[in-house]
CSV table of C-alpha atoms in Angstrom, one decimal:
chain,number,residue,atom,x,y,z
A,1,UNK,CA,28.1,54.2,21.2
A,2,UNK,CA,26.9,51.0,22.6
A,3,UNK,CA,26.8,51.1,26.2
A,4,UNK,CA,26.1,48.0,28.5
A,5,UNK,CA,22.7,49.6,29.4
A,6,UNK,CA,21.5,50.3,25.7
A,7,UNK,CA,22.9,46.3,24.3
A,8,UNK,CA,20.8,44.6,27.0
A,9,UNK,CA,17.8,46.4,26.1
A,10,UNK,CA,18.0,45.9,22.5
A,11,UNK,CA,18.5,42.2,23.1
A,12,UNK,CA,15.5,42.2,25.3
A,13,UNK,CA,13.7,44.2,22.7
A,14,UNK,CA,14.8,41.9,19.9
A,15,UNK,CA,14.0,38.9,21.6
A,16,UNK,CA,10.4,40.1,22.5
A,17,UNK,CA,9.8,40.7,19.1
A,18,UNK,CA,11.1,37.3,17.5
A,19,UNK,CA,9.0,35.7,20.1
A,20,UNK,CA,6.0,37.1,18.8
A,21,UNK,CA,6.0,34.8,15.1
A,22,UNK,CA,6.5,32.1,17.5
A,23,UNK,CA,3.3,32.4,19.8
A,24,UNK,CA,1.0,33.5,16.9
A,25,UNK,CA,2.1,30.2,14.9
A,26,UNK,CA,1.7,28.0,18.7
A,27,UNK,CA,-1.8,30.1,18.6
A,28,UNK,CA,-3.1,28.5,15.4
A,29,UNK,CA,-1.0,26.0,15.3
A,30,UNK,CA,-3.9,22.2,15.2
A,31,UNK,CA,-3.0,19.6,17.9
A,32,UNK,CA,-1.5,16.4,17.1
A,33,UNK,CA,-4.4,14.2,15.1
A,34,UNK,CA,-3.6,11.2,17.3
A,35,UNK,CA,-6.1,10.8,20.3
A,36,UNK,CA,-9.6,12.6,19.1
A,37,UNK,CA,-12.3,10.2,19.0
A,38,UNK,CA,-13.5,11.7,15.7
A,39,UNK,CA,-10.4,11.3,13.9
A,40,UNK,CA,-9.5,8.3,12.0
A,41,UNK,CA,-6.1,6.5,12.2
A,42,UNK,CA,-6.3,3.6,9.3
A,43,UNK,CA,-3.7,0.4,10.9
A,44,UNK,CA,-3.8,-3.1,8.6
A,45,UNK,CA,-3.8,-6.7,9.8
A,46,UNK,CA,-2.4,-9.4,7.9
A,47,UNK,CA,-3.0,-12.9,8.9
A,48,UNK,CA,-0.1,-14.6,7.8
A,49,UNK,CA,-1.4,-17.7,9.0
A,50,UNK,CA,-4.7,-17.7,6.5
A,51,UNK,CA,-2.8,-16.6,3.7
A,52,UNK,CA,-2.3,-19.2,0.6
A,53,UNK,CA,-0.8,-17.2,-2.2
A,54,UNK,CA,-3.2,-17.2,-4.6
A,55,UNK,CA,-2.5,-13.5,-5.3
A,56,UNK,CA,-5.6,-12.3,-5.9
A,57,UNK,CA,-4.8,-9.2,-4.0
A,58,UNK,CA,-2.1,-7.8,-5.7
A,59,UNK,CA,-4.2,-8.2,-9.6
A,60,UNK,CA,-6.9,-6.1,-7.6
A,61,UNK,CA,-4.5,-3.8,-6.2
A,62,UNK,CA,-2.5,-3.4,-9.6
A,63,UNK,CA,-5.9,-2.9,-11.7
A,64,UNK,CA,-7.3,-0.6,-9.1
A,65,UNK,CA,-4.8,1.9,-8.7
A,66,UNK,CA,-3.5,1.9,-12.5
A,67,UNK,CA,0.0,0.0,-12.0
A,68,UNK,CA,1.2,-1.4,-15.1
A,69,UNK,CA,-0.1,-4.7,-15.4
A,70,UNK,CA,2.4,-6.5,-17.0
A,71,UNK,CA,5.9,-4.1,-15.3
A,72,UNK,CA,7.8,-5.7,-12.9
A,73,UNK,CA,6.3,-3.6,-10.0
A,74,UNK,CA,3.9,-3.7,-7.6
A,75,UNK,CA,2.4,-1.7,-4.4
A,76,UNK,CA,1.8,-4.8,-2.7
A,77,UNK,CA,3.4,-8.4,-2.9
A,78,UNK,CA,2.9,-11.7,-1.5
A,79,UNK,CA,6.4,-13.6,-0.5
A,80,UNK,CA,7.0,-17.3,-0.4
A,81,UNK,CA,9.1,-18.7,2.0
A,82,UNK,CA,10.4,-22.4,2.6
A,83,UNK,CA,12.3,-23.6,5.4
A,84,UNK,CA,14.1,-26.6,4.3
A,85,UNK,CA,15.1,-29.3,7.0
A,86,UNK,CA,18.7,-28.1,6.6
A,87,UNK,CA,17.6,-24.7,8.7
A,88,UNK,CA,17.9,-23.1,4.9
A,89,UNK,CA,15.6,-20.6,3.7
A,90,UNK,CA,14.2,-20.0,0.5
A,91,UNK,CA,11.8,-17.2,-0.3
A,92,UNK,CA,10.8,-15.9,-3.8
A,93,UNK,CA,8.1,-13.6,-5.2
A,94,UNK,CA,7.9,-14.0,-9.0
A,95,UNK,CA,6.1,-11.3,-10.4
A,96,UNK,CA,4.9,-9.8,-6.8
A,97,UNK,CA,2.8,-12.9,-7.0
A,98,UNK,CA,0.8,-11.1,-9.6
A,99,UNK,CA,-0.3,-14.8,-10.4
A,100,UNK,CA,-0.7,-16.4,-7.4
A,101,UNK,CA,2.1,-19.8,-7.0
A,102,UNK,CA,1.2,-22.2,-8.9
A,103,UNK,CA,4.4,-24.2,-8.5
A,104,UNK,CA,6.6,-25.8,-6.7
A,105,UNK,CA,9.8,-24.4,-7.9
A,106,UNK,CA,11.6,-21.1,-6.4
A,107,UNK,CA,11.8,-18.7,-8.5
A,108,UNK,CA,14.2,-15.7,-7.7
A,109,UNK,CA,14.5,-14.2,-10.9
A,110,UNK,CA,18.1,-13.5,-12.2
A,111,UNK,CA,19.2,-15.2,-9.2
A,112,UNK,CA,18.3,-18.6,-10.3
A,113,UNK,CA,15.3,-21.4,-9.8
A,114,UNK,CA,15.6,-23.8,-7.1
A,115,UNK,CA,13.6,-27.1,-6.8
A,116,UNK,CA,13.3,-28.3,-3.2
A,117,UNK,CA,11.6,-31.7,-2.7
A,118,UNK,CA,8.4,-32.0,-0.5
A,119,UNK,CA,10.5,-34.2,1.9
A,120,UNK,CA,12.5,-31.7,2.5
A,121,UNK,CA,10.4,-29.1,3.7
A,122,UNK,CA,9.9,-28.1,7.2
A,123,UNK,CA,8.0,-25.5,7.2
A,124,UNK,CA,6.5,-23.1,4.5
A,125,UNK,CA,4.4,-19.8,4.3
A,126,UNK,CA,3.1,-16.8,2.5
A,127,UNK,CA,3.7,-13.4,3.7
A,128,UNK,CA,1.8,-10.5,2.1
A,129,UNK,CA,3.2,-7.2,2.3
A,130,UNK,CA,2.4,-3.4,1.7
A,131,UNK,CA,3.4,-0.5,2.8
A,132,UNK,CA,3.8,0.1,6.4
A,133,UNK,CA,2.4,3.4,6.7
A,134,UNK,CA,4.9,3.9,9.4
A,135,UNK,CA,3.7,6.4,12.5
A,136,UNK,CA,7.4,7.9,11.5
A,137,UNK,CA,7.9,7.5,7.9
A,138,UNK,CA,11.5,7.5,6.8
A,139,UNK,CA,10.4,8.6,3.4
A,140,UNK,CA,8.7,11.3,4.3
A,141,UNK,CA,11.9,12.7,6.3
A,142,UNK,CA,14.2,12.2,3.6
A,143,UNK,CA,12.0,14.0,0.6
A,144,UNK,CA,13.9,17.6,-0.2
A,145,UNK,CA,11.2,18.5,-1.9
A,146,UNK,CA,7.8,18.1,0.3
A,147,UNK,CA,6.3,15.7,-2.2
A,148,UNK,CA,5.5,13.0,0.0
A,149,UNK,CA,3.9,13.2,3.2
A,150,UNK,CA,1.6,11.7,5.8
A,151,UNK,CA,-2.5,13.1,5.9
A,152,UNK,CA,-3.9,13.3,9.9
A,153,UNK,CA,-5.9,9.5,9.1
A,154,UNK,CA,-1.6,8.2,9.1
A,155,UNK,CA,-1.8,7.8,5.2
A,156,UNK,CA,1.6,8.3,3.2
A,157,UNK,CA,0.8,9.8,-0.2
A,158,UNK,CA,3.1,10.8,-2.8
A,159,UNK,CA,2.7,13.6,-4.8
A,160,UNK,CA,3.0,13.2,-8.6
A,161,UNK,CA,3.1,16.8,-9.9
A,162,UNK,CA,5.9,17.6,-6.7
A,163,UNK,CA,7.8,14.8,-6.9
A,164,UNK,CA,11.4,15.4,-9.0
A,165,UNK,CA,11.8,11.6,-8.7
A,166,UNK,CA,15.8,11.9,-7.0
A,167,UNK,CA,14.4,8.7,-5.3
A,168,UNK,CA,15.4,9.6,-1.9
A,169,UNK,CA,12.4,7.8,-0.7
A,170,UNK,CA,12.8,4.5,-2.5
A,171,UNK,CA,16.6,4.3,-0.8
A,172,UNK,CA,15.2,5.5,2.6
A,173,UNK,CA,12.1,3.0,3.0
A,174,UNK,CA,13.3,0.2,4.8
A,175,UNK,CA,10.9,-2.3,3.7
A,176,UNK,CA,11.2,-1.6,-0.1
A,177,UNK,CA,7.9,-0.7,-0.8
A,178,UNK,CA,8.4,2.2,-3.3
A,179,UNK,CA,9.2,2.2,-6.8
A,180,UNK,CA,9.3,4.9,-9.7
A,181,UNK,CA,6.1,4.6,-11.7
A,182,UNK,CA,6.8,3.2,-15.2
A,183,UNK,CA,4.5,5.9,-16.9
A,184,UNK,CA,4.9,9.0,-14.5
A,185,UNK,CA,8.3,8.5,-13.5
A,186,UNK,CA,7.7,9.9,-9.8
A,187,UNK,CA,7.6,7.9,-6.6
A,188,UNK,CA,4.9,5.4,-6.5
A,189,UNK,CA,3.5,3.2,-3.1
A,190,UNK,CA,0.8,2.1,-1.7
A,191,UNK,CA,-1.9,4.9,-0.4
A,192,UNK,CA,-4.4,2.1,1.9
A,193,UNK,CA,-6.8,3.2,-1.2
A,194,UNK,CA,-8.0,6.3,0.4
A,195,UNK,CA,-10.1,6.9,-2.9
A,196,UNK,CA,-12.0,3.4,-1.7
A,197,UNK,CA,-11.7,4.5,2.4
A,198,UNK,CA,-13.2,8.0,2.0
A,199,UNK,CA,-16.1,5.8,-0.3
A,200,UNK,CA,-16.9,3.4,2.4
A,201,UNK,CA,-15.2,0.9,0.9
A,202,UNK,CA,-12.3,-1.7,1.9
A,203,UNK,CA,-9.0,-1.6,-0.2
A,204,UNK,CA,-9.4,-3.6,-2.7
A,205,UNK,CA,-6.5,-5.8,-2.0
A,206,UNK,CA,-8.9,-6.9,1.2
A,207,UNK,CA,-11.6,-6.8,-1.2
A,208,UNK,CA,-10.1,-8.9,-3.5
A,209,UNK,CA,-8.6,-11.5,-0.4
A,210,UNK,CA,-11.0,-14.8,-0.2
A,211,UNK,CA,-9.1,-16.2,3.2
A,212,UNK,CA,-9.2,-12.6,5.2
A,213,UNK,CA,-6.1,-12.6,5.4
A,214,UNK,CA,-5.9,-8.9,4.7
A,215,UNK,CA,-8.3,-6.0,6.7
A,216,UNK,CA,-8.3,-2.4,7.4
A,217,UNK,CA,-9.2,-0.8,11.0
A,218,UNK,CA,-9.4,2.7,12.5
A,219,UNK,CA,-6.9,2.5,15.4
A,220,UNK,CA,-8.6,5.1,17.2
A,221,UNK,CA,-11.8,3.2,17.4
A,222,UNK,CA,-11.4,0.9,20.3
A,223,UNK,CA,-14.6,-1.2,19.0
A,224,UNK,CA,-13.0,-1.7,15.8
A,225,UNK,CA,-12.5,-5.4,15.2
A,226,UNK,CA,-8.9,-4.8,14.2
A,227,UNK,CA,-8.2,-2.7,16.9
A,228,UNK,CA,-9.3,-5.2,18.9
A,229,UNK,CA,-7.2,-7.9,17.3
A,230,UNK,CA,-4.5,-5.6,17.5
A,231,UNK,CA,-4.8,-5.1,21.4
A,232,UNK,CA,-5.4,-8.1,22.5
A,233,UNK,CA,-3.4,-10.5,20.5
A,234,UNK,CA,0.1,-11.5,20.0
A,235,UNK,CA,0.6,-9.2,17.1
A,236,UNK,CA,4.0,-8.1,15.3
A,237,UNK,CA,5.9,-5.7,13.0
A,238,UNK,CA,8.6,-5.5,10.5
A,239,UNK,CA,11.3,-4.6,11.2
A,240,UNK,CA,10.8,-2.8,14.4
A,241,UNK,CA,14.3,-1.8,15.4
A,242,UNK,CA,14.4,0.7,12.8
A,243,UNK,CA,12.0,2.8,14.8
A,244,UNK,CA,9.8,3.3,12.0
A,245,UNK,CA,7.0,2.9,14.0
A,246,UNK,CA,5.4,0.7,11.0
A,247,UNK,CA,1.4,0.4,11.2
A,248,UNK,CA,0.6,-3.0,9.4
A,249,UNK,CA,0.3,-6.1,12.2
A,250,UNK,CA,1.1,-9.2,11.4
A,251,UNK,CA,-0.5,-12.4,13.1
A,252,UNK,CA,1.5,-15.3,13.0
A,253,UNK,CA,4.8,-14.3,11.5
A,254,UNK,CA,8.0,-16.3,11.5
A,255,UNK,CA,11.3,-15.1,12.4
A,256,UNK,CA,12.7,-15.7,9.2
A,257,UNK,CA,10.6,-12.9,7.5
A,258,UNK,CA,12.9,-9.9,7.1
B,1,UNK,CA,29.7,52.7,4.1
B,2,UNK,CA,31.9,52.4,0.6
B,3,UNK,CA,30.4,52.6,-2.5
B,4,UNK,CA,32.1,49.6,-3.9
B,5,UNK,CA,30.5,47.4,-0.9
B,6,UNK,CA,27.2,48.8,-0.9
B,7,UNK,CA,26.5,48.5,-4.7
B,8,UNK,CA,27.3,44.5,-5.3
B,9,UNK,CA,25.1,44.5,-1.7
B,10,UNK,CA,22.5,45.9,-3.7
B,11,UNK,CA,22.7,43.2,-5.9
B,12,UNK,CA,22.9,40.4,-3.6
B,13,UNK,CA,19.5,41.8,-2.1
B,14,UNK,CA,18.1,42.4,-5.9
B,15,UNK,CA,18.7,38.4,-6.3
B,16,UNK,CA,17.7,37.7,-2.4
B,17,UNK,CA,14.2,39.4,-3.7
B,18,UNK,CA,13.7,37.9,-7.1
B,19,UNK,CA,14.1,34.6,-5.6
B,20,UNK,CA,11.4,35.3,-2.8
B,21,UNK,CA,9.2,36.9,-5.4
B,22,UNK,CA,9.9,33.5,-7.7
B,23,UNK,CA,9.2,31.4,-5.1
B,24,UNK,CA,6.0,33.5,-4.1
B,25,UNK,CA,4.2,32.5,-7.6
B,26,UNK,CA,5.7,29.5,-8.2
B,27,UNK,CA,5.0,27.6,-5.3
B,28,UNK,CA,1.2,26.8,-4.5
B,29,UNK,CA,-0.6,28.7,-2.0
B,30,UNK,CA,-2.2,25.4,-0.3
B,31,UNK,CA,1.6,24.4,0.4
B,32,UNK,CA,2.3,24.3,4.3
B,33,UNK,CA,3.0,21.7,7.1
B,34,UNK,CA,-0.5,20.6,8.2
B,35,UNK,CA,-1.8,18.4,11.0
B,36,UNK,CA,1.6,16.5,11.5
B,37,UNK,CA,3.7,19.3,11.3
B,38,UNK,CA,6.6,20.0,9.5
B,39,UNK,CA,8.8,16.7,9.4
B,40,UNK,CA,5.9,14.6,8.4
B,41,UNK,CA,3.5,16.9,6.3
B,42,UNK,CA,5.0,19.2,4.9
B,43,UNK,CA,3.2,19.6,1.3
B,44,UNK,CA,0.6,20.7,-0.9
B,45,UNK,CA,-2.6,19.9,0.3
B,46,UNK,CA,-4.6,19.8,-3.3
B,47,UNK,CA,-2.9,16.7,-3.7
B,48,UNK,CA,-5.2,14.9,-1.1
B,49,UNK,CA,-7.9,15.4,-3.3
B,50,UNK,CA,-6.4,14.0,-6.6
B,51,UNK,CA,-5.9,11.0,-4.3
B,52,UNK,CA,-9.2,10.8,-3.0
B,53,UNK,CA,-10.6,11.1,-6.3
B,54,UNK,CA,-9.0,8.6,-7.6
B,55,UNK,CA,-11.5,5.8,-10.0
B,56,UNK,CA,-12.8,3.2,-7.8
B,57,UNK,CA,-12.5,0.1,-10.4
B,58,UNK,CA,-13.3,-2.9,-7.6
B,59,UNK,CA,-17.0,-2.1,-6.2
B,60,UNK,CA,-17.5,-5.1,-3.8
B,61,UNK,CA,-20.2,-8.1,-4.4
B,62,UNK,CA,-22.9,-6.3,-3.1
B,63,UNK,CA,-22.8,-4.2,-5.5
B,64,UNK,CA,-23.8,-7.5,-8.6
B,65,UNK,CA,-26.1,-8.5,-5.9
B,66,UNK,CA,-29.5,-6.8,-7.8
B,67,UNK,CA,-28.9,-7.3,-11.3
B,68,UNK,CA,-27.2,-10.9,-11.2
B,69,UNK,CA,-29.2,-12.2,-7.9
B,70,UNK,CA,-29.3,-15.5,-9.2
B,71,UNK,CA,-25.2,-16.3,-9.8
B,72,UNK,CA,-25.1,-14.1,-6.5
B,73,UNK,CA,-27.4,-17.1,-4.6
B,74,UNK,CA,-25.7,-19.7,-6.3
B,75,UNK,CA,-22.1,-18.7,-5.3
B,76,UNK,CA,-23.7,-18.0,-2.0
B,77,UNK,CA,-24.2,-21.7,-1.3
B,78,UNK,CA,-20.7,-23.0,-2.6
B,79,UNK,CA,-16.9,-23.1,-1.2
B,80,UNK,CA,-16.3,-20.2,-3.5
B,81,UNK,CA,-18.5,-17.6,-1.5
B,82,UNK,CA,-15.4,-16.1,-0.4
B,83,UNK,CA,-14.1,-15.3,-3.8
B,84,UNK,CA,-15.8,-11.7,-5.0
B,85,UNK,CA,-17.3,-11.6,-8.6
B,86,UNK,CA,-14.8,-9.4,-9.6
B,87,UNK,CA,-12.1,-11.7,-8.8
B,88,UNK,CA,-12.7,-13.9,-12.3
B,89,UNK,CA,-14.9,-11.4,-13.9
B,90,UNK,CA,-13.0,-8.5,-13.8
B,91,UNK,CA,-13.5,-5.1,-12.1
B,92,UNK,CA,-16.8,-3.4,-12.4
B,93,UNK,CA,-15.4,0.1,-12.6
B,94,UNK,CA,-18.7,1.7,-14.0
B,95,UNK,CA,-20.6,-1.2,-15.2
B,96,UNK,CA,-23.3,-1.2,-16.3
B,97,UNK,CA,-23.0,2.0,-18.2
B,98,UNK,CA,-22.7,1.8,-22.6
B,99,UNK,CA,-18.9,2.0,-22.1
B,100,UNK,CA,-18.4,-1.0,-20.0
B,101,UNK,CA,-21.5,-3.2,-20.5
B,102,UNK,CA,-19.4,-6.5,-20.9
B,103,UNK,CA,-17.2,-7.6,-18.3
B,104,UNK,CA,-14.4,-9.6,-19.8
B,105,UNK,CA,-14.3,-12.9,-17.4
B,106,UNK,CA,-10.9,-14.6,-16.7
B,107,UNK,CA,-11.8,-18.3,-17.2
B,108,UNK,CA,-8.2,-19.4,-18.1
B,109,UNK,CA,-6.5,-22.6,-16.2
B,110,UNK,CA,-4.0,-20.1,-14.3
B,111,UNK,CA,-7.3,-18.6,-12.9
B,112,UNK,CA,-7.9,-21.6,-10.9
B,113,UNK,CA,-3.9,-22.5,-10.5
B,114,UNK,CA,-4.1,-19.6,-8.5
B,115,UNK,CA,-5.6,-21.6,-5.2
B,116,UNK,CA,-5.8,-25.0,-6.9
B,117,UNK,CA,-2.4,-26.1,-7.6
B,118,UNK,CA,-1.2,-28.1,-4.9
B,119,UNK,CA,1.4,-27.4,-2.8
B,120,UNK,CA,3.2,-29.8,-0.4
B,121,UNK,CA,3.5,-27.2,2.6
B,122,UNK,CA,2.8,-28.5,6.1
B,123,UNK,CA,0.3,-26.5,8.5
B,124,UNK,CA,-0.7,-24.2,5.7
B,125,UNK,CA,-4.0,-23.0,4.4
B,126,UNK,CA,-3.0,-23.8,1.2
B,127,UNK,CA,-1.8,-27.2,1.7
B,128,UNK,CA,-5.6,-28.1,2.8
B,129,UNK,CA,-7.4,-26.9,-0.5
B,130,UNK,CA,-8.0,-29.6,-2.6
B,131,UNK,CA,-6.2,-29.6,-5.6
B,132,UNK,CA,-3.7,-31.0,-8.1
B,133,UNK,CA,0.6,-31.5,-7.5
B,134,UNK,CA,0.7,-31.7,-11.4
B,135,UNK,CA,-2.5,-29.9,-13.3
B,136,UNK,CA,-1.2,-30.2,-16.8
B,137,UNK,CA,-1.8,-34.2,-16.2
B,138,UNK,CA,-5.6,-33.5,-15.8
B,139,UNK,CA,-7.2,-32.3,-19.4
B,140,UNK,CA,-4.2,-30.8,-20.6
B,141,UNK,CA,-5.3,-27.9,-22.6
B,142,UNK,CA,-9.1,-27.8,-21.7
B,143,UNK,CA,-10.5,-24.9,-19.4
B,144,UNK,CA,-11.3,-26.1,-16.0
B,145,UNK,CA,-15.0,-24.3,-16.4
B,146,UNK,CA,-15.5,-26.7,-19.4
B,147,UNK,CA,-16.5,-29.4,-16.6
B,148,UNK,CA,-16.5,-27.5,-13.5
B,149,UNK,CA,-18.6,-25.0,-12.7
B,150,UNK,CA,-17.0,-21.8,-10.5
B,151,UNK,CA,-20.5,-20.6,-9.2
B,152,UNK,CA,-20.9,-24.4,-7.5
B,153,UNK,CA,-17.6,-26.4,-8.0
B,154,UNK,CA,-19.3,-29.4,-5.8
B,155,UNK,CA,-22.2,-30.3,-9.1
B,156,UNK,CA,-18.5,-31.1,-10.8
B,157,UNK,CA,-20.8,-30.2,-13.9
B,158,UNK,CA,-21.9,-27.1,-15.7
């Protein structure tokens, strides 16, 4: 028989002990990575302003981290735009920019070639981009399987031997940085090179850049030169009503980039 | 309780089991939600490593600087400082080790396309480098190291 007496100190009882999983897991449980001098929070600046589209940085990046050459897919990209006089806009990015532009003429593909005469132009740029390495990564959220995830230096990594490839992630990334890999068939995107980071070394699509228009920083390195950029100039994101929290800064970007 | 509710109960927990025991080998013991907790890393750790031991194929100019000191000087004192070696020769990876002793070096027209071609933008980096609107006009056919030389592009011979 269950009295009042007895069902009020079983619940008590029962609550103690679920409590206990909980306090041993808060026990061991690490703090949050951001805020310890020691640890290392990689950020990127691009330069929009310096960059020319010669596109050496995505051949380095492609030949470094073993992206087919010649597919139609790349970690990073370099866009095009051209604001024409008539408020128009006209961006392309043949090949990711795997060959720099080295001509006049828009080229979007299947969507058709335009020709747009010098006179015409107002204002033209090149905008590089990667992936965001977002402080909350929609891809991450999204993957039913734990494949990809984010390491305590803020780096998004896929993993190839986890990943079923339902492509959750590519859908979910709002800046379309991920693709299946032609030869693995899993989720593929930029990692920052961490093989290069943990080396010493620069990415190699900041390697590979002549015009710095591409560098790496530790966020939680206030002497950092890029922190320093970050802080005290008039920096932007992508996209930042998607409350991605994205991580690559752009200097001089125009409001038609999307 | 019944017998013909306790025995398929039986079985539900059998299955319950197996799966938990499937699960137990099958899925790594390095898998767990590390330093930014479940939502964000949630996976298995050993596949930080394969990523940070991942070939380094792009190893920097400094690293030509011994061997090849005098192309590294001569670069040094043109416009096309700025450009690393392995830009146009190709990544090191593991030069110069038997496997890799000969870089293969880009020296194709689209090499120099890349930055020389000129484009009419306004206000752009690119609009300032010196270059040509129409390239095939100049030497069609010919490679642009043929007269110009990359390591010091102001001599305008090499």
């Amino acid at each position: 028989m269950l009295t009042r007496r007895n069902f009020l100190k079983y619940s008590l009882a029962g609550a103690a002990g679920l409590a206990v999983p909980a306090t041993i897991k808060a026990s061991t449980g690490t703090a949050p990575a951001a805020g310890t001098a020691t640890d290392k929070r990689w950020v990127f600046l691009v330069d929009s302003t310096k960059c020319v589209g010669c596109g050496m940085c995505v051949k380095a990046c492609k030949n470094e981290n073993e992206v087919p050459y010649d597919a139609n897919v790349s970690r990073t990209w370099v866009e095009r735009y051209v604001v024409t006089k008539d408020g128009k806009v006209h961006a392309d990015s043949p090949k990711a920019a795997r060959d720099g532009f080295t001509t006049q003429t828009i080229d979007q593909g299947h969507h058709g070639k335009e020709i747009i005469k010098p006179a015409d132009i107002s204002k033209a740029f090149f905008v590089p981009k990667l992936c965001n390495h977002c402080e909350n990564p929609a891809c991450v959220q999204v993957c039913p399987v734990g494949a990809t995830y984010q390491t305590k230096e803020g780096v998004v990594l896929v993993d190839r031997t986890w990943c079923i490839g339902c492509g959750y992630c590519i859908m979910a990334c709002p800046y379309g940085v991920r693709f299946f890999h032609p030869v693995y068939h899993t989720a593929e995107k930029c990692t920052f090179c961490v093989h290069r980071l943990h080396a010493g070394l620069k990415p190699a699509c900041v390697e590979a850049c002549p015009f710095g228009a591409r560098q790496i920083g530790n966020r939680n390195d206030p002497n950092d030169p890029v922190t320093k950029t970050i802080l005290n100039n008039k920096v932007q994101v992508l996209k930042e009503e998607y409350g991605t929290k994205p991580q690559v800064y752009y200097l001089g970007l125009s409001m038609e980039v999307k | 309780m019944k017998n013909h509710v306790f025995r398929p109960l039986i079985v539900v927990i059998g299955i319950v089991l197996l799966i938990l025991a499937a699960r137990f080998v099958y899925v790594p013991k390095d898998f767990g939600s590390y330093e930014r907790g479940y939502i964000y890393s949630w996976h298995r750790q050993g596949d930080e490593n394969f990523w940070n031991k991942f070939t380094i194929k792009y190893q920097g100019k400094e690293y030509c600087k011994d061997c090849h000191e005098k192309n590294f000087t001569s670069i040094n004192k043109s416009p096309h400082r700025i450009i690393i070696c392995e830009n146009c020769h190709g990544p090191a990876i593991d030069h110069p080790s038997e496997a890799r002793s000969k870089l293969v070096i880009d020296k194709s027209r689209e090499q120099c396309y890349r930055c020389h071609v000129k484009l009419p933008y306004p206000d752009t980096a690119r609009g300032r480098i010196k270059g040509f609107l129409d390239p095939e006009q100049h030497n069609p056919g010919m490679e642009c190291v043929t007269c110009h030389d990359p390591h010091d592009p102001k001599l305008g011979g090499a």
